Amino acid sequence: MVFDIYLLEAIINGLLLGGVLALLALGLNLIFGVIDVVWISYAELVMAGMYGVYWLYAFFGVPLVLAALIAIFGVAVLGFLVHYLVISPILGKPPINQLLATGGLLFFLQSFATLLFGVEFRNIGLRLPVIELWDMYFSFARILAFAAALIGMVSLYVFLKRTFMGTAIRAVAQDREIMATMGVNTRQVYLITSAIGGGLAGLAAGLLVLQYDVHPAVGLSFGPITFMICVLGGLGNLLGGFVAAFIMSQFISIGGFYLDLEWGYVIAFVFFIVMMFLRPQGILGRRG
Amino acid sequence: MTGRRLQYAGLAVLVALPFVGVPEYYMHILVLILIWGFVYTAWAIMGRFGLVSLGHGAFLGIGAYTVALAWNLLGLTPWLGIPLGVGLAVLVAVVIGYPCFRFRVVGHYFALVTLALGEVVRLTIVALRDHTGGSLGLTPNRYGEGTSLYALQFADKEVFYVIALLLWLAGIWIWRRVDASMARFAMDALSEDEDAAASVGVHVTAQKLRITMLSAALTALGGGVYAQYLLYVNPGTVSGIGVSLQIVFAAIAGGMFTALGPTVGAMITIVLAETLRIAIGTEVIGLDTTIYGVMLILFIIFLPKGVLGGLIELYERRTAGGAGAMAGKREVGGGA
């Protein structure tokens, strides 16, 4: 067969997956770029948001869109608290301590979710239609996730470029010390950035809950890939992370198509490790 | 002095334990503490020099699965399977470590590369499910009645206690050998400033690689013994991000800058989990790790040297009236 329609299906599905991964990487990259901290527990914030949507929708009958909006706000508050309670007391300490503190947070969030909800896999029980296009099948949830992720990223771009706060955030990302002397309240910038990062995690949660079951360890299934994407694109480099998300999602999707889903991930991770040696500064990084 | 006398007394108690008829359950806890204490110590050997690996689950998993697979598929005795696993782990450590150190992959980047390594090993084990049993785990075949030196399988917990104790003592001994070696000063120097260390003649890449190989080998050894003890391995419990972080945090909670710190970390985490499990029962799952998570955050914020490190610091501050300060430090560093 010269042209494999199923391969094309896998490629397009990989593209759709890339959208959500790009959204995840964006939040993490923003926080790293501005505050210089890696939140190892970032995917656990997404997990918290997924549980939030699940409970609001499945138990209290809150409309899904409203539930997702509440989750975005809720996780944004959570992000704010992460910086306020965990990061700011050790902001001047070695970066590895901050990374490890958020690792403790990972354990905490995961166990707390187990405590509250148990280890069962939970599904919001919403069946979105599957779209058929020339013998190829695409889930509507993925297309919706892709579109919403793009909208989220464009809104963040506009916010960073067009508002005063966005400009301040970009300035702090360029030079932390100088901006403090020029009258920018870096503490406030950090807190707002953390809240935005949390909000992006909340948005991702609202989109992922449509496609995947929620369970306390769900963060571990896409947490590592998110870090890989950020590093591959150059930590803190928003555009690099965006490009890397689509590269990695193609590895997963096409690898999963020819072999197994796990092999897709293995190939993606091995690619990441190899790239670290070829370009440790990231695919779009300029640092020599 | 008193420190040394205390050491011998502690060792005598540890050696005597299996002969005084400790209940099987407590024996099991002790064996777990010793094996995990050994693994955490193995991590701390490189972790204390700023080489924070978030992927030691890779080495643990290689050690555990190599011995189990060699036994089940090839009929190879663990006496050969464990060295094979250790060799493989060292090989992986070199393949990943050499380019990392050569191209100055440090800090965040090193942590994330090793994190990827841990996940690669876990997912490879799961993907090779035809041989490894996938995420359901793998049970090494029983040999005869269940007690055999050839198969390294013992029905009695006491035998494994002795093995684990020897293993752990070897780990502490190696930790102290490294602590007292020239390599330690070289590692201290390059963890502060690589360029400066290189300028005074430290072979940065070689030095880091040696300590990483040592740490990987010991971790794989711990993984092999762990597999032989439990006679069950699971990709989630011996590899991947979960156990990798568990290793890092227990070592930090106990204190990674002292010889016994990682073991104290193993004691705290295992005893805490078991006590809470018994006190609350198995219906409420997750409470022990919830408390553990909060403790970790508090430790890193308020007590970055860990419980034992913090206690030693407190003791030093009390006793350091004048000239004793430096001597006290040496005493503790060598005798803890």
Coordinates of C-alpha atoms in Angstrom, one line a residue, chain A residues 32 36-38 40 85-87 89-90 93 95-108 111-116 118-119 220-221 223-224 227-228 231 234-235 260 262-263 265-266 269-270 272-273 276-278 280-282 287, chain B residues 43 50 52 54 95-101 103-105 107-113 115-117 119-120 122-124 126-129 241-242 245-246 248-249 252 256 284-294 296-297 300-302 304:
Chain A
F32 CA 10.2 28.2 34.8
D36 CA 13.2 29.7 37.5
V37 CA 11.5 26.9 39.3
V38 CA 10.5 23.5 37.9
I40 CA 7.6 18.6 39.4
L85 CA 3.3 28.4 50.7
V86 CA 6.0 26.2 49.2
I87 CA 8.2 28.1 46.8
P89 CA 10.0 30.5 51.6
I90 CA 12.9 28.8 49.7
K93 CA 17.9 28.3 48.2
P95 CA 17.2 25.4 42.6
I96 CA 17.3 21.6 43.4
N97 CA 15.6 22.3 46.8
Q98 CA 12.7 24.0 45.1
L99 CA 12.4 21.1 42.6
L100 CA 12.4 18.7 45.5
A101 CA 9.9 20.7 47.6
T102 CA 7.4 20.5 44.7
G103 CA 8.2 16.8 44.5
G104 CA 7.0 16.6 48.1
L105 CA 3.9 18.4 46.9
L106 CA 3.5 15.7 44.3
F107 CA 3.3 13.0 46.9
F108 CA 1.0 15.1 49.0
S111 CA -2.0 10.8 48.4
F112 CA -4.6 13.4 49.4
A113 CA -6.5 12.6 46.2
T114 CA -6.3 8.9 47.2
L115 CA -7.6 9.7 50.7
L116 CA -10.5 11.7 49.3
G118 CA -9.9 6.3 46.6
V119 CA -7.8 4.7 43.9
L220 CA 2.4 10.4 36.5
S221 CA 1.1 9.3 33.1
G223 CA 3.8 14.5 34.0
P224 CA 7.2 13.1 32.7
F227 CA 8.9 17.8 31.5
M228 CA 10.6 16.2 28.5
V231 CA 13.5 20.6 28.3
G234 CA 14.6 24.7 26.0
L235 CA 13.3 25.2 29.6
D260 CA 2.6 -0.5 21.3
E262 CA 4.4 2.0 25.7
W263 CA 7.0 1.7 22.9
Y265 CA 6.6 6.6 24.9
V266 CA 9.9 4.7 25.1
F269 CA 12.0 9.4 25.9
V270 CA 15.0 7.9 24.2
F272 CA 14.7 13.1 24.4
I273 CA 17.8 11.6 26.0
M276 CA 19.9 16.3 25.4
F277 CA 23.3 15.3 24.3
L278 CA 23.1 16.9 20.8
P280 CA 21.3 20.4 25.7
Q281 CA 20.0 24.0 25.3
G282 CA 16.8 22.7 23.6
R287 CA 22.4 29.4 24.9
Chain B
W43 CA 21.7 7.2 46.1
G50 CA 24.7 17.7 43.9
V52 CA 20.5 14.7 42.1
L54 CA 15.5 11.4 39.8
V95 CA 25.9 5.3 28.5
I96 CA 23.8 8.0 30.1
G97 CA 26.4 9.5 32.4
Y98 CA 29.3 10.0 30.1
P99 CA 27.5 12.3 27.6
C100 CA 25.7 14.0 30.5
F101 CA 28.9 14.9 32.2
F103 CA 28.4 18.1 27.8
R104 CA 27.8 19.6 31.2
V105 CA 24.2 18.5 31.7
G107 CA 21.1 20.7 37.8
H108 CA 17.6 20.8 36.5
Y109 CA 18.6 19.2 33.3
F110 CA 20.4 16.3 34.9
A111 CA 17.5 15.7 37.1
L112 CA 15.1 15.6 34.2
V113 CA 17.3 13.4 32.0
L115 CA 13.8 11.1 35.3
A116 CA 13.4 10.2 31.6
L117 CA 15.8 7.3 32.1
E119 CA 10.6 6.1 32.8
V120 CA 12.3 4.5 29.9
R122 CA 9.7 1.2 33.5
L123 CA 7.9 1.5 30.2
T124 CA 10.4 -1.0 28.6
V126 CA 5.8 -2.9 30.7
A127 CA 6.2 -3.1 26.9
L128 CA 8.1 -6.4 27.1
R129 CA 5.0 -7.9 28.8
I241 CA 9.2 8.0 38.6
G242 CA 7.4 6.8 41.7
L245 CA 11.3 10.0 43.9
Q246 CA 10.7 7.8 46.9
V248 CA 15.4 10.8 46.7
F249 CA 13.0 11.9 49.4
I252 CA 16.7 13.7 52.0
M256 CA 22.0 12.7 52.8
V284 CA -8.3 4.7 54.7
I285 CA -5.6 4.5 52.1
G286 CA -3.3 7.4 51.3
L287 CA -3.2 9.0 54.8
D288 CA 0.4 7.8 55.5
T289 CA 1.7 9.2 52.2
T290 CA -0.3 12.4 52.7
I291 CA 1.5 13.0 56.0
Y292 CA 4.7 11.9 54.4
G293 CA 4.3 14.4 51.6
V294 CA 3.6 17.3 54.0
L296 CA 8.8 16.3 52.9
I297 CA 7.8 19.8 52.0
I300 CA 13.0 20.8 52.5
I301 CA 11.9 24.2 53.7
F302 CA 13.0 24.0 57.4
P304 CA 17.2 20.6 54.3

